[in-house]
mmCIF file with all atom_site columns, C-alpha atoms in Angstrom:
data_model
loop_
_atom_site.group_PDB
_atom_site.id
_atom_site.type_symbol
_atom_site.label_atom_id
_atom_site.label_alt_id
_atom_site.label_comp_id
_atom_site.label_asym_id
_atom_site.label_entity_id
_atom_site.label_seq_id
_atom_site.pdbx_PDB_ins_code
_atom_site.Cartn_x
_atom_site.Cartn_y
_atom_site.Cartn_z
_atom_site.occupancy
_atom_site.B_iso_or_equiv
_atom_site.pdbx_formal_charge
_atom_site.auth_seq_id
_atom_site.auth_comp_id
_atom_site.auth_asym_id
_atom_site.auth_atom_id
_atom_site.pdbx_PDB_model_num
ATOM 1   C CA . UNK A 1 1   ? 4.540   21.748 8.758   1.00 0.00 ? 19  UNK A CA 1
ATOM 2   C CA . UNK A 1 2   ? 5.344   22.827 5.265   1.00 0.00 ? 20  UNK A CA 1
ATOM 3   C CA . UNK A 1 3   ? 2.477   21.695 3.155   1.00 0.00 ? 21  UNK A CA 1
ATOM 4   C CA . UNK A 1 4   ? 2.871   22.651 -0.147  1.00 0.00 ? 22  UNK A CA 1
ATOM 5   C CA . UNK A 1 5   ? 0.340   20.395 -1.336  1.00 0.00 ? 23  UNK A CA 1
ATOM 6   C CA . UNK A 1 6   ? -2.977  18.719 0.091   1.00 0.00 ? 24  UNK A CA 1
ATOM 7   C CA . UNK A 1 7   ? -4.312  15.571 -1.542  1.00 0.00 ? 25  UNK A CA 1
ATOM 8   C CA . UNK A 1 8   ? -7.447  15.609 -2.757  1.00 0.00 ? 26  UNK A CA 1
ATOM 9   C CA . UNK A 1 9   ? -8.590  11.642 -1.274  1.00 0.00 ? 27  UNK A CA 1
ATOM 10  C CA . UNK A 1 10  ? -7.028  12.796 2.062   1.00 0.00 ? 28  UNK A CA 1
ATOM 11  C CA . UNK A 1 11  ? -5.778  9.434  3.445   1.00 0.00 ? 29  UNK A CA 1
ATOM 12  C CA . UNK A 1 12  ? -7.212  6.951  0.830   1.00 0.00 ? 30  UNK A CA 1
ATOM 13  C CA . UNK A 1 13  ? -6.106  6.142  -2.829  1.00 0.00 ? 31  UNK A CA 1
ATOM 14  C CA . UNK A 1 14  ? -2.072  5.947  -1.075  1.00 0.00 ? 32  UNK A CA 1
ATOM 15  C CA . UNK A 1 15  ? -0.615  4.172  -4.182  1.00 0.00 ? 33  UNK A CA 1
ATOM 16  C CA . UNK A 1 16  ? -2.355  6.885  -6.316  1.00 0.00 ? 34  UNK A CA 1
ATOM 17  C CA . UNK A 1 17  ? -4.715  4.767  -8.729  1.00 0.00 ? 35  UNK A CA 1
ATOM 18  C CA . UNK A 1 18  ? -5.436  6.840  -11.960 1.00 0.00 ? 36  UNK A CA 1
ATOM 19  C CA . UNK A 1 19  ? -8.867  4.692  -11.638 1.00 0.00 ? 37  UNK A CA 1
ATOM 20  C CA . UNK A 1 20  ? -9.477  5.307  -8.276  1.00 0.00 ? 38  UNK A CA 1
ATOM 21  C CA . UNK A 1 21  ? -13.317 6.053  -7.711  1.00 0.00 ? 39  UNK A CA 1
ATOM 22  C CA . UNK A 1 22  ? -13.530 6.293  -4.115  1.00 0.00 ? 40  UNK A CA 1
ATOM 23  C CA . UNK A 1 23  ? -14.408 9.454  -2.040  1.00 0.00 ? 41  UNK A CA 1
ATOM 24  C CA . UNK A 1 24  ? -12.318 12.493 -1.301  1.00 0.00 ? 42  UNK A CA 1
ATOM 25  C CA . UNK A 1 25  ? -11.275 12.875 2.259   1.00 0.00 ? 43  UNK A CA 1
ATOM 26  C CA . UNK A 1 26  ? -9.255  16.125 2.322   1.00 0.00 ? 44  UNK A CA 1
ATOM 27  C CA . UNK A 1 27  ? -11.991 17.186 4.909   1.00 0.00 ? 45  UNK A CA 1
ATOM 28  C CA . UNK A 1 28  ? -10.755 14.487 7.478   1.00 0.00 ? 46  UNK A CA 1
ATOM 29  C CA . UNK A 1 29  ? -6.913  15.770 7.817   1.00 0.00 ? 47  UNK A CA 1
ATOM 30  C CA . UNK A 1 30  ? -7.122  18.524 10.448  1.00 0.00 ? 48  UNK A CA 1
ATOM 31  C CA . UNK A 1 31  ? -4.794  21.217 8.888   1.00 0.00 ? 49  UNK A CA 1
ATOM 32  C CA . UNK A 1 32  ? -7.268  21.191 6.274   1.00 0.00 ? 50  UNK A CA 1
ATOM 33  C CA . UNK A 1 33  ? -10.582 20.629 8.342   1.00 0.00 ? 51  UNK A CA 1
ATOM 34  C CA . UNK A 1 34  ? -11.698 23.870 8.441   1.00 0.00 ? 52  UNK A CA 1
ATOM 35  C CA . UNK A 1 35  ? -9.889  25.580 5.273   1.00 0.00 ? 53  UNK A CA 1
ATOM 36  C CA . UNK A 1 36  ? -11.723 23.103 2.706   1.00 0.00 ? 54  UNK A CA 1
ATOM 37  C CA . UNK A 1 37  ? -15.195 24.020 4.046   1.00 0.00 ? 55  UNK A CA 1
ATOM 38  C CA . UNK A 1 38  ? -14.867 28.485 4.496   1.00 0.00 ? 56  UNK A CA 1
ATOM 39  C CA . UNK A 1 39  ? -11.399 29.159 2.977   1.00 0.00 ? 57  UNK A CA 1
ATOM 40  C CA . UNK A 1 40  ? -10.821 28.202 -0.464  1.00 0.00 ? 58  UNK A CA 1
ATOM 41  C CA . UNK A 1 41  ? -9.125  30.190 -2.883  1.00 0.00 ? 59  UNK A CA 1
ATOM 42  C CA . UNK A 1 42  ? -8.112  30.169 -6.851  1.00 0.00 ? 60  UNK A CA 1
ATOM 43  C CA . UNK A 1 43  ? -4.404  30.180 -7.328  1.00 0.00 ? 61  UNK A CA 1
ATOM 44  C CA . UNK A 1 44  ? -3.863  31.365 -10.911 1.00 0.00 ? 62  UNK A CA 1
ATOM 45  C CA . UNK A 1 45  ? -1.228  30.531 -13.311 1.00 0.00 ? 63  UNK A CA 1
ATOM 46  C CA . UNK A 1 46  ? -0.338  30.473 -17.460 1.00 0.00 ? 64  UNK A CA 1
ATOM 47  C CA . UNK A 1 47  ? 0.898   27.262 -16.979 1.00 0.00 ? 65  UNK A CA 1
ATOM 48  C CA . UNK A 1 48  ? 3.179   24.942 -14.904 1.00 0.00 ? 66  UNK A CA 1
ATOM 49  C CA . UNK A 1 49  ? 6.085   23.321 -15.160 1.00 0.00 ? 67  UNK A CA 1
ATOM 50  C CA . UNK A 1 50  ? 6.364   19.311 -14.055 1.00 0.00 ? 68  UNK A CA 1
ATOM 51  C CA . UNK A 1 51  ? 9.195   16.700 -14.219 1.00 0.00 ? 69  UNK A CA 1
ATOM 52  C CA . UNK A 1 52  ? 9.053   13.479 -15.753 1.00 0.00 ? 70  UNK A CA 1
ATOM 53  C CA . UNK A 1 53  ? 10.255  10.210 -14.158 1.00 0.00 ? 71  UNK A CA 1
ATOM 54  C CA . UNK A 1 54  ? 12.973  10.364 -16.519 1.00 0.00 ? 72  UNK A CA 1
ATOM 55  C CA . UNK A 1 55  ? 13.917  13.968 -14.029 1.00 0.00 ? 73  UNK A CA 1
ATOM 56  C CA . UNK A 1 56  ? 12.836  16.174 -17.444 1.00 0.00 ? 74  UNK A CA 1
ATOM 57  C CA . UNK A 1 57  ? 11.504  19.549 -17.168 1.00 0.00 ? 75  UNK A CA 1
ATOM 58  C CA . UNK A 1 58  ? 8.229   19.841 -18.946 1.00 0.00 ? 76  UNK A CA 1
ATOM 59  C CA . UNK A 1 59  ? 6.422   23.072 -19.253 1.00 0.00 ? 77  UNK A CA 1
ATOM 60  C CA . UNK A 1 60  ? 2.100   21.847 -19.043 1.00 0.00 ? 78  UNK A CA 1
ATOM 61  C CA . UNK A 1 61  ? -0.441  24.114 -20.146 1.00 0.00 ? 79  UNK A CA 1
ATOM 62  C CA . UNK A 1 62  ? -3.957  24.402 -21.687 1.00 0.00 ? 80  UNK A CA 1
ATOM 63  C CA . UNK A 1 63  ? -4.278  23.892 -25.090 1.00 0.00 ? 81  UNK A CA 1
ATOM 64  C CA . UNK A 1 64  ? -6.235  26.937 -27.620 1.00 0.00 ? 82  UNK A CA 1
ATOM 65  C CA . UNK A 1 65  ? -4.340  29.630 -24.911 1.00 0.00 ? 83  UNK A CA 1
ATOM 66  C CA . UNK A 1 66  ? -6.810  29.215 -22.453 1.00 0.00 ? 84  UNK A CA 1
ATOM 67  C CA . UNK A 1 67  ? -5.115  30.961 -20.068 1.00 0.00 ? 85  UNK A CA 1
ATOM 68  C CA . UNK A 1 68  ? -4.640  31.934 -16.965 1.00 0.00 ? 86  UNK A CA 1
ATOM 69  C CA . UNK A 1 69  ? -6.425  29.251 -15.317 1.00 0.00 ? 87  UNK A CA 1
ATOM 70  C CA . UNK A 1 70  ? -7.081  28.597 -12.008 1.00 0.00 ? 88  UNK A CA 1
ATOM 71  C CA . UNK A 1 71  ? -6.026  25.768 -9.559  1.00 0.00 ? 89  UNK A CA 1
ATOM 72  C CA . UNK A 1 72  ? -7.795  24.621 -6.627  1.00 0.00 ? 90  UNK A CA 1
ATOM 73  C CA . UNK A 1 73  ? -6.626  25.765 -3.386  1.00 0.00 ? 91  UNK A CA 1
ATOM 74  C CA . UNK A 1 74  ? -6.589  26.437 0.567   1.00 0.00 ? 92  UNK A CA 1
ATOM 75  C CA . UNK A 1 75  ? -5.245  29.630 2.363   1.00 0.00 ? 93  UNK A CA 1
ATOM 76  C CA . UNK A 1 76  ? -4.500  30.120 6.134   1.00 0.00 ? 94  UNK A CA 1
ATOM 77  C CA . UNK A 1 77  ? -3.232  32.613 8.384   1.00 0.00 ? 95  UNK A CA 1
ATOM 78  C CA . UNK A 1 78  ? -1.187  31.333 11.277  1.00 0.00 ? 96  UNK A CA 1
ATOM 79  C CA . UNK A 1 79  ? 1.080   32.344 13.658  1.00 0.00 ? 97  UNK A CA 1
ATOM 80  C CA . UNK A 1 80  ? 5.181   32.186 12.981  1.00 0.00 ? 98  UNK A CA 1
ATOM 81  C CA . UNK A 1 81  ? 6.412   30.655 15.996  1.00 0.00 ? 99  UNK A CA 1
ATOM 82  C CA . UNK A 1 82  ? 9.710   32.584 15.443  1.00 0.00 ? 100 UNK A CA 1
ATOM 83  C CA . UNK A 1 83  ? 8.625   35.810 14.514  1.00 0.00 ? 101 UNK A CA 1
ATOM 84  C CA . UNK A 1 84  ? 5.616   35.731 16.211  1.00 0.00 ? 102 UNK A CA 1
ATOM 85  C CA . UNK A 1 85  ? 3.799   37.610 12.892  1.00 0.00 ? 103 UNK A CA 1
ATOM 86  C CA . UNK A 1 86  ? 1.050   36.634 10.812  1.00 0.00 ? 104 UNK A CA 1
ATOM 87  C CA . UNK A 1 87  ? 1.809   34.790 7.758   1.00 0.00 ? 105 UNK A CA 1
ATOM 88  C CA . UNK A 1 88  ? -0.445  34.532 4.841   1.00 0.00 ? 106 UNK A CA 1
ATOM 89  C CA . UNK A 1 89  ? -0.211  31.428 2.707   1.00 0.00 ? 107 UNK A CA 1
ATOM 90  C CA . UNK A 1 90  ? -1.655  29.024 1.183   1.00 0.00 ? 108 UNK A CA 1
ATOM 91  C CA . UNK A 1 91  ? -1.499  25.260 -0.432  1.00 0.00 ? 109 UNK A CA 1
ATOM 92  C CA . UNK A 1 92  ? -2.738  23.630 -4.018  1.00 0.00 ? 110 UNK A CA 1
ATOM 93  C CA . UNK A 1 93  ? -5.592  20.285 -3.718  1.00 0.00 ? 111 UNK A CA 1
ATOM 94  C CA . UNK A 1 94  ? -4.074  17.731 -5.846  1.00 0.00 ? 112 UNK A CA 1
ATOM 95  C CA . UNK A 1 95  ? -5.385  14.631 -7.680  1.00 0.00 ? 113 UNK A CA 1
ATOM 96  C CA . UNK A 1 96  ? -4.382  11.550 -9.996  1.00 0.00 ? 114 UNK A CA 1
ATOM 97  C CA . UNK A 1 97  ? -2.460  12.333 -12.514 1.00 0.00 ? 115 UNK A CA 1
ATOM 98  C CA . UNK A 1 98  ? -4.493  12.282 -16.041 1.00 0.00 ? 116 UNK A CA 1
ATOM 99  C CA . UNK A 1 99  ? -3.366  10.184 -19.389 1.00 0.00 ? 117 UNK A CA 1
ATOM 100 C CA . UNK A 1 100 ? -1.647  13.125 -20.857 1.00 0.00 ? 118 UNK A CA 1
ATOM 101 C CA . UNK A 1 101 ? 0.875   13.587 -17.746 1.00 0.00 ? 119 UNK A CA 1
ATOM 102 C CA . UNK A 1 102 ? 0.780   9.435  -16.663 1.00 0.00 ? 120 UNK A CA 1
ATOM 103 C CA . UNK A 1 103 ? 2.788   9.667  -20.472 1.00 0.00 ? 121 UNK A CA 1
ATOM 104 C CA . UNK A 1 104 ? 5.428   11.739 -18.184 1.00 0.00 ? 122 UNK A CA 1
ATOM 105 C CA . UNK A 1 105 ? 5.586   8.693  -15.557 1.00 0.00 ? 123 UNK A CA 1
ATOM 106 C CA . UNK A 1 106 ? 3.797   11.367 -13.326 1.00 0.00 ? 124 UNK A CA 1
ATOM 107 C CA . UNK A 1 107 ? 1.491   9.796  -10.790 1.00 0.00 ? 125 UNK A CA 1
ATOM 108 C CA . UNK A 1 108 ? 0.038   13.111 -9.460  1.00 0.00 ? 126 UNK A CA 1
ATOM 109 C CA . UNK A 1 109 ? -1.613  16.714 -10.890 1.00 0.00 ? 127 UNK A CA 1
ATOM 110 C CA . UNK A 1 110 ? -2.796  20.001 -9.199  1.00 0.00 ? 128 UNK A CA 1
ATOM 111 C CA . UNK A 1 111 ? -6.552  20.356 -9.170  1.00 0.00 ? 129 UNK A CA 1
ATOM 112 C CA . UNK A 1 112 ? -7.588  22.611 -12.240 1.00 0.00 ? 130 UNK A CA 1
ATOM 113 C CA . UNK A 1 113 ? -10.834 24.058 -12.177 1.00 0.00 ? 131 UNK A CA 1
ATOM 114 C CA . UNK A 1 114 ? -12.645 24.082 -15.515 1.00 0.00 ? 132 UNK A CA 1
ATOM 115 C CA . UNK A 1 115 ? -12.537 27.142 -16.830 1.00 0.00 ? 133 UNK A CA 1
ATOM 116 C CA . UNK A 1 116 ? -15.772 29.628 -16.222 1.00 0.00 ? 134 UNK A CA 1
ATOM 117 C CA . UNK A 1 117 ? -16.755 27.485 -13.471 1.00 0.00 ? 135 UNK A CA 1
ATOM 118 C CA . UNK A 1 118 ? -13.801 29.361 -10.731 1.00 0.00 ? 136 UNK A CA 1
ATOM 119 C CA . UNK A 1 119 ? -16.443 31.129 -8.948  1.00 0.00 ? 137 UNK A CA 1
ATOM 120 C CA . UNK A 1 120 ? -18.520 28.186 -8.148  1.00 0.00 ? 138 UNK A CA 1
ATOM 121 C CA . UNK A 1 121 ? -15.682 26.658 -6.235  1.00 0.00 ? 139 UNK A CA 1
ATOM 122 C CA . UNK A 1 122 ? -15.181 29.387 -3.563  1.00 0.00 ? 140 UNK A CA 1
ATOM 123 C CA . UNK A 1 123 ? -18.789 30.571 -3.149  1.00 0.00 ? 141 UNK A CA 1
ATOM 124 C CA . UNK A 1 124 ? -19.094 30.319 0.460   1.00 0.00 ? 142 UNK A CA 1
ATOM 125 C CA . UNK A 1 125 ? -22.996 28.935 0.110   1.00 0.00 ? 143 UNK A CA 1
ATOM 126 C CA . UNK A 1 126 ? -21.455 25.499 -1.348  1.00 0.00 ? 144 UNK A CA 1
ATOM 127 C CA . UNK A 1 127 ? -22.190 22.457 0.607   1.00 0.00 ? 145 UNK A CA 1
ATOM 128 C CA . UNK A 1 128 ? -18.963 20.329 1.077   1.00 0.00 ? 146 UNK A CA 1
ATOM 129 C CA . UNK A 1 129 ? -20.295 17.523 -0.902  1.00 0.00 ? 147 UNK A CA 1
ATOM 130 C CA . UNK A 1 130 ? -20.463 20.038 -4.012  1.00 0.00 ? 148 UNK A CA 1
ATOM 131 C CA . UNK A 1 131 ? -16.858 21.436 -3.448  1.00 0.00 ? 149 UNK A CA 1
ATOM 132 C CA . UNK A 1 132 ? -15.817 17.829 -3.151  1.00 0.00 ? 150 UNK A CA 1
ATOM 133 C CA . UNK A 1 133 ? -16.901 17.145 -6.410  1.00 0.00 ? 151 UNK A CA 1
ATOM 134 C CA . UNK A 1 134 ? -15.063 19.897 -8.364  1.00 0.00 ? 152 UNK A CA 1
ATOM 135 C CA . UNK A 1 135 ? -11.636 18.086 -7.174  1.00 0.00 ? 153 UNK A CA 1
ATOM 136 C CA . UNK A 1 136 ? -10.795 15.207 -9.782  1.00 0.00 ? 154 UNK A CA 1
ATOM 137 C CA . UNK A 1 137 ? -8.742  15.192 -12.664 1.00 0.00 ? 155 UNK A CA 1
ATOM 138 C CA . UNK A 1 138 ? -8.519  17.605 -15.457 1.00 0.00 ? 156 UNK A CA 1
ATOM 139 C CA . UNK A 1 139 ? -9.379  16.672 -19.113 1.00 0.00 ? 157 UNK A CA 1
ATOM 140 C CA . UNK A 1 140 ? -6.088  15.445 -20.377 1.00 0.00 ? 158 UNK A CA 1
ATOM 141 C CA . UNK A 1 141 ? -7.649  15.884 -24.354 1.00 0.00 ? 159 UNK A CA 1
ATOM 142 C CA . UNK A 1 142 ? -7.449  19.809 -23.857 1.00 0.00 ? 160 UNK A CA 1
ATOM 143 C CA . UNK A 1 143 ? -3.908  19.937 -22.055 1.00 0.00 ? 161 UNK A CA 1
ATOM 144 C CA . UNK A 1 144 ? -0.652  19.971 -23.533 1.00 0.00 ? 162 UNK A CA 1
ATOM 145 C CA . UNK A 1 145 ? 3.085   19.784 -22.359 1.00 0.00 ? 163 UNK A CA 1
ATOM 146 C CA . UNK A 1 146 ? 6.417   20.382 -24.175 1.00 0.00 ? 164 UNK A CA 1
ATOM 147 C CA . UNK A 1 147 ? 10.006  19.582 -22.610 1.00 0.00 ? 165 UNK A CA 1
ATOM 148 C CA . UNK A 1 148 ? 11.961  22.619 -21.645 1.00 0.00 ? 166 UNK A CA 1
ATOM 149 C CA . UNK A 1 149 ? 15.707  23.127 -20.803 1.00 0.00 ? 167 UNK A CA 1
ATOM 150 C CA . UNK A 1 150 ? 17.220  21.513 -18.128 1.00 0.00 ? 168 UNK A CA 1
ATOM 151 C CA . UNK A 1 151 ? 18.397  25.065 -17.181 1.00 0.00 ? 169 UNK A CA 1
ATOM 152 C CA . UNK A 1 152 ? 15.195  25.480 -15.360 1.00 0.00 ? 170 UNK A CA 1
ATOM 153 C CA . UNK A 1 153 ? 16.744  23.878 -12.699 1.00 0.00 ? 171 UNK A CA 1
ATOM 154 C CA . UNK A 1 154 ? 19.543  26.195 -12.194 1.00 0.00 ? 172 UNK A CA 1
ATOM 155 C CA . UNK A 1 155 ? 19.131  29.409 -9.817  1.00 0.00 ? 173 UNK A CA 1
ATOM 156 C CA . UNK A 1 156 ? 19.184  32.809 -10.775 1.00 0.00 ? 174 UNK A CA 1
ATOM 157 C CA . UNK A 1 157 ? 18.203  32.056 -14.374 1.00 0.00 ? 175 UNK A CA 1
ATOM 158 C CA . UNK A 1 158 ? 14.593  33.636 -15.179 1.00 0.00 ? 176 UNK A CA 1
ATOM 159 C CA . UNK A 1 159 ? 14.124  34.407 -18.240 1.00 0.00 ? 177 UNK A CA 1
ATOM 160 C CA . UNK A 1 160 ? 11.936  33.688 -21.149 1.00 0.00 ? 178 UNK A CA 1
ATOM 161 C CA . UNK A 1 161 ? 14.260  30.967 -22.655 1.00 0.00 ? 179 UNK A CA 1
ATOM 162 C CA . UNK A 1 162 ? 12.979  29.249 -19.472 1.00 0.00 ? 180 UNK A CA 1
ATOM 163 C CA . UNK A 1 163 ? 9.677   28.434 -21.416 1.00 0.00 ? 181 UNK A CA 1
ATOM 164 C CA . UNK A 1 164 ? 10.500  27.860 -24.796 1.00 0.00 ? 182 UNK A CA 1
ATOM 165 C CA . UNK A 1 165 ? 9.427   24.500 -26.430 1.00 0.00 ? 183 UNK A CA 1
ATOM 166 C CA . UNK A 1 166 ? 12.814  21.940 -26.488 1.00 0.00 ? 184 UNK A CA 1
ATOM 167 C CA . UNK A 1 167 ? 11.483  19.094 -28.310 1.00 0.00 ? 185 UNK A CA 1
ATOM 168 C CA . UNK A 1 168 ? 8.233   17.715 -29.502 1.00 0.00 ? 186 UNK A CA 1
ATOM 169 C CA . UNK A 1 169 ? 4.671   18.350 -27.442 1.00 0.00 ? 187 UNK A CA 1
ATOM 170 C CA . UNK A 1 170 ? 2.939   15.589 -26.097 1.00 0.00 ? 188 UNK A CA 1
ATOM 171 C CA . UNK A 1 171 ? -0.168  15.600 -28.001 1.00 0.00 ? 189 UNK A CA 1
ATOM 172 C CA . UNK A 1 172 ? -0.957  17.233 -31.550 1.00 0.00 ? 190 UNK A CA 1
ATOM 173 C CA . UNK A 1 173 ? -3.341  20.434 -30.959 1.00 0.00 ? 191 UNK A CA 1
ATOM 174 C CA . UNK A 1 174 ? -6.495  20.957 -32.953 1.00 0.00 ? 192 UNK A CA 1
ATOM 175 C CA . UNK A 1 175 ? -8.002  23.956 -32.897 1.00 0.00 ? 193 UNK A CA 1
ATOM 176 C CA . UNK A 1 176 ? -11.812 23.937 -32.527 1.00 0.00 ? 194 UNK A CA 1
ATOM 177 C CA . UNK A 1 177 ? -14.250 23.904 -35.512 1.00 0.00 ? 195 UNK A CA 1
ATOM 178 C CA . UNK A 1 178 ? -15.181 27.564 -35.889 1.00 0.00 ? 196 UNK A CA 1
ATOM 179 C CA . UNK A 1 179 ? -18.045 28.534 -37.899 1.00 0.00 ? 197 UNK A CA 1
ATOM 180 C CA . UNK A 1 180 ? -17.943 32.049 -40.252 1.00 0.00 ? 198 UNK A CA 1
ATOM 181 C CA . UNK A 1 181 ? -21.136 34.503 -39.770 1.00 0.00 ? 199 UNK A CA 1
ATOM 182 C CA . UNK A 1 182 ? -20.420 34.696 -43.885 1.00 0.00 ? 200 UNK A CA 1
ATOM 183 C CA . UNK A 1 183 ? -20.153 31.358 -45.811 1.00 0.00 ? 201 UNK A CA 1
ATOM 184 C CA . UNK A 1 184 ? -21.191 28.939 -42.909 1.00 0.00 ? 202 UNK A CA 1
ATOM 185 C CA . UNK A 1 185 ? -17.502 27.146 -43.848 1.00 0.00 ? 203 UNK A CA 1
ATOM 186 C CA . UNK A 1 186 ? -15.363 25.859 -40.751 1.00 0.00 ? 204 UNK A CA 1
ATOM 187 C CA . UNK A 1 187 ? -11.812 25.753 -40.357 1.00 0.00 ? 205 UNK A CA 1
ATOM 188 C CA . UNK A 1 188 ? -9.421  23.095 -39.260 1.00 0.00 ? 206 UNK A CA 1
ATOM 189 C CA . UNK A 1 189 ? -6.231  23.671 -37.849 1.00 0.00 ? 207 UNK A CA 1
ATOM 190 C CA . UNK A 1 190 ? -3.723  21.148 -36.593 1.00 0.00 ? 208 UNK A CA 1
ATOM 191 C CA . UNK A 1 191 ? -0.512  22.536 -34.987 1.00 0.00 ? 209 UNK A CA 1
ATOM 192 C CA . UNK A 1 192 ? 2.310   20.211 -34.387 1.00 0.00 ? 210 UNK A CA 1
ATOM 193 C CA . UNK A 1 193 ? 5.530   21.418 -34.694 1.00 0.00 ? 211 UNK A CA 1
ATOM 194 C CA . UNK A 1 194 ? 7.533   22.413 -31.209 1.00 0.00 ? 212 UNK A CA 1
ATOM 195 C CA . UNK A 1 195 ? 7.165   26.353 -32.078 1.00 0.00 ? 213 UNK A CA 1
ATOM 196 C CA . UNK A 1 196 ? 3.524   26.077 -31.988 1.00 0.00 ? 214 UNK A CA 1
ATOM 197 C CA . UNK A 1 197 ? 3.404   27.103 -35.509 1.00 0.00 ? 215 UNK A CA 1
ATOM 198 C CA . UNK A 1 198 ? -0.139  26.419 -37.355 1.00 0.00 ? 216 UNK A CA 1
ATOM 199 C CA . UNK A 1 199 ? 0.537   23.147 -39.625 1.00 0.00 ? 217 UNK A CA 1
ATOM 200 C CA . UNK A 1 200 ? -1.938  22.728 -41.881 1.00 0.00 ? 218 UNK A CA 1
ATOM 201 C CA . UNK A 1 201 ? -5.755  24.087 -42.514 1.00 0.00 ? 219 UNK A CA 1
ATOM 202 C CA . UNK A 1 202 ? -8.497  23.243 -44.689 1.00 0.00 ? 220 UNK A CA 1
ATOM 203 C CA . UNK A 1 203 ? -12.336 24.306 -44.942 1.00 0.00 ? 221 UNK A CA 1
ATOM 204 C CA . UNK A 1 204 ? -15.313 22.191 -45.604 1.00 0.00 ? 222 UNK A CA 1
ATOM 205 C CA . UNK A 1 205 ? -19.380 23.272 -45.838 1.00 0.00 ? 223 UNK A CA 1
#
């Protein structure tokens, strides 16, 4: 079986519920059994590129560069039937999609791990009920996406262009409050033109 991805809920939440506060199963399918309890793994990325309902390319990331990041996965070595060698791989836990990407018609997202908390997911003395906690959905206030060109879809293109912002983000980005060691003043920065160029600032005391 190809499985790219491995829900989170296992066999429960099938019509994927946004609200859904039940347990996750991933522990009861059998290919993942034994890989969600002594082989997890962090699969790291800059961002990630999803498609809308409307069949869009959008490119997601986290917002104030926080980046890479890591997602929440499985890895396996099995046996290739055909070639008889050992193949490495490995699959991506997903969840319910949050608000920010339910505003893309998307009903799913991959599990990302809050940041400076990675380790804590594949230290092997973590009881399953701990590792089962870490799988829900990502904070959709401190994610962003921006369409990007249909040319994404195309093979053999891969370049940079591939990335760049073609029409409006999703969300407006503020940057946190940051406080000076001088004056004690903080900054506020909003940023919401396509370009990710800084839009306006202002300091109070």
């Amino acid at each position: 079986m190809d499985l790219i991805n491995a829900r989170a809920e296992g066999d429960k939440n099938q019509n994927n519920d946004p609200n859904y506060q039940g347990p996750n199963q991933i522990f009861m399918k059998k290919a993942f059994m034994k890989p969600i309890q002594i082989q997890r793994c962090l699969v790291i990325a800059d961002a990630y590129f999803e498609w809308s309902a409307a069949k869009k390319p959008f490119l997601v990331y986290l917002q104030n560069k926080v980046r890479p990041f890591a997602f929440a996965g499985l890895y396996d070595h099995w046996l290739n039937p055909e070639t008889k060698e050992i193949v490495s791989s490995f699959t991506i836990i997903t969840t319910t999609a949050n608000a920010m990407l339910q505003k893309l018609g998307v009903k799913r997202m991959p599990v990302i791990l809050q940041p400076g908390y990675e380790k804590d997911r594949i230290k092997p003395d973590k009881s399953l009920s701990q590792v089962l906690k870490l799988l829900r959905q990502f904070d959709s206030k401190i994610m962003n996406a921006y369409p990007v060109s249909d040319l994404i879809n195309t093979p053999g293109i891969n370049d940079a262009s591939l990335i760049a912002p073609n029409g409006e983000r999703l969300l407006i980005e503020i940057e946190p409050i940051r406080k000076t060691n001088t004056s004690h003043s903080y900054t506020h920065k909003k940023k919401d033109s396509p370009t990710g160029s800084w839009g306006e600032s202002r300091k109070t005391n």
